[in-house]
GROMACS .gro file of C-alpha atoms in nm:
model
  345
    1MET     CA    1  -1.742   4.828   2.536
    2SER     CA    2  -1.641   5.021   2.847
    3MET     CA    3  -1.412   4.869   3.109
    4LYS     CA    4  -1.700   4.870   3.358
    5LYS     CA    5  -1.915   4.658   3.124
    6VAL     CA    6  -1.628   4.418   3.060
    7VAL     CA    7  -1.583   4.364   3.434
    8CYS     CA    8  -1.956   4.304   3.478
    9VAL     CA    9  -1.962   4.048   3.196
   10LEU     CA   10  -1.660   3.865   3.343
   11LEU     CA   11  -1.815   3.860   3.691
   12ALA     CA   12  -2.142   3.728   3.551
   13GLY     CA   13  -1.953   3.455   3.365
   14LEU     CA   14  -1.768   3.355   3.680
   15VAL     CA   15  -2.094   3.334   3.875
   16LEU     CA   16  -2.253   3.119   3.606
   17CYS     CA   17  -1.949   2.889   3.591
   18GLY     CA   18  -1.940   2.856   3.967
   19SER     CA   19  -2.310   2.775   3.974
   20ALA     CA   20  -2.264   2.507   3.705
   21VAL     CA   21  -1.979   2.345   3.898
   22ALA     CA   22  -2.177   2.355   4.223
   23GLN     CA   23  -2.473   2.188   4.058
   24LYS     CA   24  -2.276   1.921   3.876
   25LYS     CA   25  -2.429   1.585   3.966
   26VAL     CA   26  -2.215   1.288   4.069
   27HIS     CA   27  -2.358   0.949   3.977
   28LEU     CA   28  -2.172   0.669   4.154
   29LYS     CA   29  -2.183   0.316   4.012
   30ILE     CA   30  -2.122   0.073   4.300
   31ALA     CA   31  -2.100  -0.306   4.283
   32SER     CA   32  -2.236  -0.498   4.581
   33MET     CA   33  -2.227  -0.858   4.695
   34ALA     CA   34  -2.528  -0.804   4.925
   35PRO     CA   35  -2.807  -1.059   4.862
   36SER     CA   36  -3.144  -0.908   4.775
   37ARG     CA   37  -3.349  -0.804   5.081
   38SER     CA   38  -3.061  -0.885   5.318
   39PRO     CA   39  -2.977  -0.632   5.595
   40TRP     CA   40  -2.683  -0.505   5.384
   41ASP     CA   41  -2.908  -0.460   5.079
   42ILE     CA   42  -3.166  -0.268   5.283
   43GLU     CA   43  -2.906  -0.047   5.448
   44GLN     CA   44  -2.710   0.030   5.131
   45ARG     CA   45  -3.025   0.153   4.959
   46ALA     CA   46  -3.115   0.361   5.263
   47LEU     CA   47  -2.764   0.511   5.252
   48ALA     CA   48  -2.806   0.602   4.885
   49GLN     CA   49  -3.127   0.788   4.972
   50GLU     CA   50  -2.964   0.965   5.266
   51TRP     CA   51  -2.663   1.074   5.059
   52SER     CA   52  -2.899   1.215   4.798
   53GLU     CA   53  -3.082   1.417   5.065
   54ILE     CA   54  -2.758   1.540   5.227
   55THR     CA   55  -2.623   1.663   4.892
   56ASN     CA   56  -2.955   1.805   4.769
   57GLY     CA   57  -2.963   1.549   4.492
   58GLN     CA   58  -2.606   1.606   4.371
   59VAL     CA   59  -2.489   1.255   4.463
   60SER     CA   60  -2.679   0.946   4.350
   61ILE     CA   61  -2.587   0.577   4.359
   62THR     CA   62  -2.677   0.283   4.136
   63PHE     CA   63  -2.592  -0.060   4.275
   64TYR     CA   64  -2.489  -0.355   4.056
   65ASP     CA   65  -2.484  -0.719   4.160
   66THR     CA   66  -2.128  -0.847   4.200
   67LEU     CA   67  -2.215  -1.202   4.100
   68SER     CA   68  -2.383  -1.093   3.776
   69LEU     CA   69  -2.064  -0.899   3.696
   70GLY     CA   70  -1.853  -1.214   3.730
   71GLY     CA   71  -1.741  -1.197   4.094
   72GLU     CA   72  -1.512  -0.976   4.295
   73LYS     CA   73  -1.206  -1.018   4.073
   74SER     CA   74  -1.409  -0.908   3.772
   75VAL     CA   75  -1.535  -0.607   3.969
   76ILE     CA   76  -1.175  -0.511   4.053
   77GLN     CA   77  -1.096  -0.501   3.680
   78ARG     CA   78  -1.391  -0.267   3.628
   79ILE     CA   79  -1.309  -0.043   3.924
   80ARG     CA   80  -0.958   0.034   3.801
   81SER     CA   81  -0.918   0.301   3.532
   82THR     CA   82  -0.786   0.154   3.206
   83ARG     CA   83  -0.600   0.471   3.110
   84PRO     CA   84  -0.496   0.797   3.282
   85GLY     CA   85  -0.770   1.058   3.287
   86ARG     CA   86  -1.041   0.813   3.190
   87ARG     CA   87  -1.305   0.725   3.449
   88ALA     CA   88  -1.336   0.358   3.536
   89VAL     CA   89  -1.650   0.157   3.453
   90LEU     CA   90  -1.732   0.129   3.825
   91ASP     CA   91  -1.669   0.392   4.093
   92GLY     CA   92  -1.668   0.159   4.391
   93SER     CA   93  -1.781  -0.165   4.546
   94ILE     CA   94  -1.879  -0.338   4.865
   95PHE     CA   95  -1.606  -0.601   4.887
   96SER     CA   96  -1.562  -0.902   5.113
   97THR     CA   97  -1.224  -0.990   5.265
   98ILE     CA   98  -1.134  -1.154   4.933
   99GLY     CA   99  -1.190  -0.844   4.721
  100LEU     CA  100  -1.033  -0.613   4.980
  101ASN     CA  101  -0.717  -0.823   4.980
  102GLU     CA  102  -0.699  -0.826   4.600
  103LEU     CA  103  -0.748  -0.449   4.588
  104ALA     CA  104  -0.482  -0.360   4.848
  105PRO     CA  105  -0.263  -0.657   4.949
  106GLU     CA  106  -0.046  -0.424   5.160
  107ALA     CA  107  -0.335  -0.383   5.404
  108ASN     CA  108  -0.293  -0.749   5.509
  109ILE     CA  109  -0.669  -0.770   5.558
  110TYR     CA  110  -0.668  -1.151   5.581
  111THR     CA  111  -0.488  -1.118   5.912
  112LEU     CA  112  -0.820  -1.009   6.065
  113SER     CA  113  -0.973  -1.342   5.957
  114MET     CA  114  -0.734  -1.573   6.138
  115PRO     CA  115  -0.946  -1.812   6.351
  116PHE     CA  116  -0.999  -1.710   6.715
  117LEU     CA  117  -0.789  -1.394   6.683
  118ILE     CA  118  -1.101  -1.173   6.699
  119GLN     CA  119  -1.378  -1.339   6.898
  120ASN     CA  120  -1.674  -1.099   6.908
  121GLN     CA  121  -1.812  -0.779   6.757
  122THR     CA  122  -1.672  -0.558   7.035
  123GLU     CA  123  -1.323  -0.689   6.965
  124LEU     CA  124  -1.367  -0.635   6.593
  125ASP     CA  125  -1.476  -0.275   6.651
  126THR     CA  126  -1.172  -0.226   6.875
  127VAL     CA  127  -0.935  -0.355   6.607
  128LEU     CA  128  -1.093  -0.155   6.322
  129ASN     CA  129  -1.083   0.164   6.530
  130ARG     CA  130  -0.728   0.104   6.655
  131PHE     CA  131  -0.583   0.027   6.309
  132ASP     CA  132  -0.820   0.236   6.098
  133TYR     CA  133  -0.553   0.479   5.975
  134GLU     CA  134  -0.302   0.206   5.883
  135LEU     CA  135  -0.561   0.002   5.694
  136LYS     CA  136  -0.713   0.294   5.505
  137SER     CA  137  -0.369   0.434   5.415
  138ALA     CA  138  -0.288   0.111   5.230
  139PHE     CA  139  -0.607   0.148   5.024
  140ARG     CA  140  -0.543   0.516   4.950
  141LYS     CA  141  -0.203   0.423   4.809
  142SER     CA  142  -0.384   0.177   4.581
  143GLY     CA  143  -0.617   0.454   4.466
  144PHE     CA  144  -0.922   0.394   4.684
  145GLU     CA  145  -1.099   0.535   4.986
  146VAL     CA  146  -1.254   0.298   5.241
  147ILE     CA  147  -1.582   0.462   5.336
  148ALA     CA  148  -1.697   0.199   5.587
  149TRP     CA  149  -1.597  -0.132   5.747
  150THR     CA  150  -1.848  -0.386   5.867
  151ASN     CA  151  -1.891  -0.752   5.952
  152VAL     CA  152  -2.114  -0.968   5.730
  153GLY     CA  153  -2.106  -1.265   5.965
  154TRP     CA  154  -1.898  -1.516   6.154
  155PHE     CA  155  -1.719  -1.791   5.972
  156SER     CA  156  -1.852  -2.145   6.028
  157PHE     CA  157  -1.845  -2.498   5.886
  158TYR     CA  158  -2.149  -2.682   5.746
  159THR     CA  159  -2.130  -3.060   5.701
  160LYS     CA  160  -2.328  -3.368   5.615
  161ASP     CA  161  -2.128  -3.572   5.870
  162ARG     CA  162  -2.131  -3.533   6.246
  163PHE     CA  163  -1.811  -3.429   6.424
  164SER     CA  164  -1.738  -3.419   6.794
  165ASP     CA  165  -1.409  -3.232   6.799
  166LEU     CA  166  -1.168  -3.031   6.586
  167GLU     CA  167  -0.972  -3.334   6.466
  168GLU     CA  168  -1.288  -3.504   6.334
  169LEU     CA  169  -1.390  -3.183   6.158
  170LYS     CA  170  -1.051  -3.172   5.985
  171THR     CA  171  -1.113  -3.512   5.825
  172ILE     CA  172  -1.438  -3.406   5.652
  173GLN     CA  173  -1.403  -3.304   5.286
  174ILE     CA  174  -1.506  -2.937   5.275
  175ALA     CA  175  -1.574  -2.720   4.968
  176SER     CA  176  -1.430  -2.370   4.951
  177ALA     CA  177  -1.770  -2.259   4.813
  178GLY     CA  178  -1.635  -2.099   4.497
  179LEU     CA  179  -1.431  -1.823   4.657
  180ASP     CA  180  -1.239  -1.608   4.406
  181SER     CA  181  -0.921  -1.635   4.612
  182PRO     CA  182  -0.759  -1.958   4.735
  183VAL     CA  183  -0.601  -1.791   5.039
  184LEU     CA  184  -0.862  -1.905   5.294
  185GLY     CA  185  -0.871  -2.259   5.154
  186ASP     CA  186  -0.490  -2.275   5.148
  187SER     CA  187  -0.476  -2.148   5.506
  188PHE     CA  188  -0.714  -2.413   5.633
  189ARG     CA  189  -0.529  -2.681   5.436
  190ALA     CA  190  -0.205  -2.571   5.601
  191ALA     CA  191  -0.381  -2.612   5.937
  192GLY     CA  192  -0.473  -2.974   5.850
  193PHE     CA  193  -0.826  -2.935   5.710
  194SER     CA  194  -0.948  -3.126   5.403
  195ILE     CA  195  -1.044  -2.840   5.169
  196GLU     CA  196  -1.139  -2.873   4.802
  197ASP     CA  197  -1.153  -2.563   4.583
  198MET     CA  198  -1.443  -2.553   4.339
  199PRO     CA  199  -1.657  -2.298   4.149
  200ALA     CA  200  -1.966  -2.174   4.331
  201ASP     CA  201  -2.201  -2.330   4.075
  202ARG     CA  202  -2.057  -2.675   4.144
  203VAL     CA  203  -2.092  -2.678   4.523
  204LEU     CA  204  -2.459  -2.776   4.526
  205GLN     CA  205  -2.404  -3.051   4.268
  206SER     CA  206  -2.108  -3.186   4.464
  207LEU     CA  207  -2.302  -3.188   4.793
  208THR     CA  208  -2.583  -3.390   4.638
  209SER     CA  209  -2.345  -3.644   4.483
  210SER     CA  210  -2.256  -3.958   4.677
  211SER     CA  211  -1.891  -3.907   4.580
  212GLY     CA  212  -1.882  -3.530   4.629
  213VAL     CA  213  -1.774  -3.306   4.914
  214ARG     CA  214  -1.928  -3.351   5.257
  215GLY     CA  215  -1.962  -2.985   5.351
  216PHE     CA  216  -1.860  -2.623   5.289
  217PHE     CA  217  -1.753  -2.316   5.483
  218GLY     CA  218  -1.905  -1.969   5.495
  219VAL     CA  219  -2.135  -1.752   5.705
  220HIS     CA  220  -2.496  -1.819   5.806
  221LEU     CA  221  -2.625  -1.558   5.558
  222TYR     CA  222  -2.452  -1.736   5.268
  223ALA     CA  223  -2.552  -2.085   5.383
  224TYR     CA  224  -2.921  -2.003   5.416
  225VAL     CA  225  -2.978  -1.757   5.129
  226THR     CA  226  -2.808  -1.984   4.872
  227GLY     CA  227  -3.012  -2.285   4.987
  228LEU     CA  228  -2.697  -2.489   5.052
  229SER     CA  229  -2.809  -2.538   5.412
  230LYS     CA  230  -3.078  -2.775   5.280
  231GLN     CA  231  -2.802  -3.018   5.178
  232ILE     CA  232  -2.623  -3.041   5.513
  233THR     CA  233  -2.710  -3.186   5.853
  234TYR     CA  234  -2.465  -3.023   6.095
  235SER     CA  235  -2.318  -2.679   6.154
  236LEU     CA  236  -2.054  -2.551   6.391
  237ASP     CA  237  -2.202  -2.311   6.648
  238ALA     CA  238  -1.896  -2.098   6.725
  239LYS     CA  239  -1.753  -1.764   6.616
  240LEU     CA  240  -1.434  -1.872   6.440
  241CYS     CA  241  -1.353  -1.536   6.279
  242PRO     CA  242  -1.531  -1.234   6.130
  243VAL     CA  243  -1.584  -1.198   5.756
  244ILE     CA  244  -1.501  -0.834   5.691
  245ALA     CA  245  -1.673  -0.623   5.426
  246GLY     CA  246  -1.579  -0.275   5.315
  247LEU     CA  247  -1.746  -0.002   5.110
  248VAL     CA  248  -1.470   0.126   4.882
  249ILE     CA  249  -1.483   0.421   4.640
  250SER     CA  250  -1.205   0.525   4.403
  251ASN     CA  251  -1.007   0.834   4.500
  252GLU     CA  252  -1.108   0.992   4.170
  253ALA     CA  253  -1.482   0.942   4.230
  254TRP     CA  254  -1.459   1.053   4.595
  255ALA     CA  255  -1.278   1.372   4.487
  256MET     CA  256  -1.572   1.459   4.258
  257ILE     CA  257  -1.799   1.503   4.561
  258PRO     CA  258  -1.790   1.855   4.713
  259ASP     CA  259  -1.599   1.851   5.044
  260GLN     CA  260  -1.877   2.044   5.218
  261TYR     CA  261  -2.100   1.736   5.209
  262LYS     CA  262  -1.848   1.472   5.313
  263PRO     CA  263  -1.868   1.505   5.695
  264ALA     CA  264  -2.247   1.455   5.691
  265MET     CA  265  -2.213   1.171   5.436
  266LEU     CA  266  -1.956   0.990   5.652
  267ALA     CA  267  -2.174   1.042   5.959
  268ALA     CA  268  -2.457   0.870   5.770
  269VAL     CA  269  -2.221   0.582   5.688
  270GLU     CA  270  -2.126   0.545   6.055
  271ARG     CA  271  -2.494   0.526   6.153
  272MET     CA  272  -2.543   0.257   5.888
  273ARG     CA  273  -2.243   0.062   6.020
  274LYS     CA  274  -2.376   0.070   6.375
  275ARG     CA  275  -2.719  -0.050   6.265
  276LEU     CA  276  -2.562  -0.338   6.072
  277SER     CA  277  -2.345  -0.437   6.369
  278GLU     CA  278  -2.639  -0.424   6.608
  279SER     CA  279  -2.861  -0.627   6.376
  280LEU     CA  280  -2.601  -0.895   6.295
  281GLU     CA  281  -2.669  -1.109   6.601
  282ALA     CA  282  -3.044  -1.095   6.542
  283SER     CA  283  -3.018  -1.174   6.169
  284ASP     CA  284  -2.772  -1.458   6.234
  285GLN     CA  285  -3.012  -1.601   6.491
  286ARG     CA  286  -3.295  -1.591   6.237
  287TYR     CA  287  -3.082  -1.786   5.987
  288ILE     CA  288  -2.992  -2.037   6.261
  289ASP     CA  289  -3.358  -2.079   6.360
  290ASN     CA  290  -3.458  -2.129   5.996
  291MET     CA  291  -3.183  -2.384   5.939
  292LYS     CA  292  -3.287  -2.570   6.254
  293LYS     CA  293  -3.638  -2.591   6.114
  294GLU     CA  294  -3.486  -2.748   5.801
  295GLY     CA  295  -3.328  -3.016   6.022
  296VAL     CA  296  -2.977  -2.878   6.073
  297THR     CA  297  -2.819  -2.966   6.410
  298PHE     CA  298  -2.583  -2.706   6.554
  299ILE     CA  299  -2.281  -2.846   6.736
  300THR     CA  300  -2.174  -2.617   7.019
  301PRO     CA  301  -1.824  -2.671   7.164
  302THR     CA  302  -1.792  -2.638   7.541
  303PRO     CA  303  -1.585  -2.348   7.683
  304ALA     CA  304  -1.303  -2.593   7.753
  305GLU     CA  305  -1.318  -2.724   7.396
  306LEU     CA  306  -1.310  -2.369   7.258
  307VAL     CA  307  -0.997  -2.298   7.461
  308GLN     CA  308  -0.840  -2.610   7.310
  309TRP     CA  309  -0.948  -2.508   6.958
  310ASP     CA  310  -0.799  -2.164   7.016
  311LYS     CA  311  -0.467  -2.319   7.121
  312SER     CA  312  -0.470  -2.550   6.820
  313PHE     CA  313  -0.531  -2.268   6.572
  314SER     CA  314  -0.270  -2.049   6.743
  315ALA     CA  315  -0.016  -2.329   6.703
  316ASP     CA  316  -0.102  -2.349   6.332
  317ILE     CA  317  -0.046  -1.977   6.265
  318GLU     CA  318   0.327  -2.011   6.204
  319LYS     CA  319   0.257  -2.310   5.977
  320ILE     CA  320   0.004  -2.105   5.778
  321ASN     CA  321   0.249  -1.816   5.755
  322ARG     CA  322   0.516  -2.043   5.608
  323SER     CA  323   0.287  -2.239   5.376
  324VAL     CA  324   0.067  -1.958   5.243
  325PRO     CA  325   0.270  -1.643   5.166
  326GLY     CA  326   0.049  -1.337   5.184
  327ALA     CA  327  -0.220  -1.499   5.397
  328LEU     CA  328  -0.131  -1.288   5.700
  329ASP     CA  329   0.124  -1.045   5.833
  330MET     CA  330   0.281  -1.173   6.156
  331PRO     CA  331   0.380  -0.830   6.299
  332PHE     CA  332   0.023  -0.709   6.238
  333TYR     CA  333  -0.110  -1.032   6.394
  334ARG     CA  334   0.096  -0.970   6.708
  335LYS     CA  335  -0.019  -0.607   6.726
  336ILE     CA  336  -0.382  -0.723   6.720
  337GLN     CA  337  -0.309  -0.979   6.990
  338ASP     CA  338  -0.153  -0.709   7.207
  339ALA     CA  339  -0.442  -0.468   7.151
  340LEU     CA  340  -0.704  -0.730   7.237
  341GLY     CA  341  -0.505  -0.893   7.516
  342LYS     CA  342  -0.529  -0.581   7.728
  343GLY     CA  343  -0.906  -0.565   7.685
  344ARG     CA  344  -0.951  -0.935   7.761
  345ASN     CA  345  -0.739  -0.909   8.072
   0.00000   0.00000   0.00000
């Protein structure tokens, strides 16, 4: 074979190889805690469709229910590769604060959930934008890329007993609602609340028992969708703290996606995040209205009472920091205070 023919064959082979690489499909397996037909569920499926269109079908996503997989801790075991060079069972997940903290403790993500530190969606957006690089760097070091942050709701208390102030609320026996991590329950206990840890499947049974707990904590989405709101009579109408969620994909899986598509894919994620943020108030109000129809009374603290609650929680921060190692990072907490203090002023 002449040298000219050899060169032609080699060039043809390179073209074919390049074409095969370019057309290699990436199928992402993502766990999600989003309840069926919830705003998050609707938006995540819309994002999967948009990513497929942006990449001309090269990137597809299949979502798996986190609860059916055994919870966020079980998902973390599946998202980590068991041996070098071997792809993990899952490529990513939509985690709550609990899962995010387990995945990258160095990010100190629980600090964002300290009561009254962040008081509205604008403040949350400010914090996430201001500290985006620091937070995402901690996850990259753990082997994961944070594709999007969002807020799934505002933390609240739901009780069978009426309370008129913070001290009365602290005396009511509250279930931790089966959270995988005890950090939130331990933090509230350190602040003087009566918190009982229990598996999620026992909360309903305990609420219906005459000797069981008298309430639980969570967000309006969780309270209504699970049906637990049917077992309580009162709910706190105040934004105590945001419950952060993050879409996380392993560095390995993210690297499989051609770089040419990533800017458009991330732009699609940002549009999704904005839609979720804008719809949160409306969806929360729907859950509140539905719970009111079920007979739940919402207790709204006055502005003066909220100021007092804020002072009380602020005084408890040092106590929480001493009693619950790893619950928050005090330097990070002060940085957030400084960043938000300027805006509030």
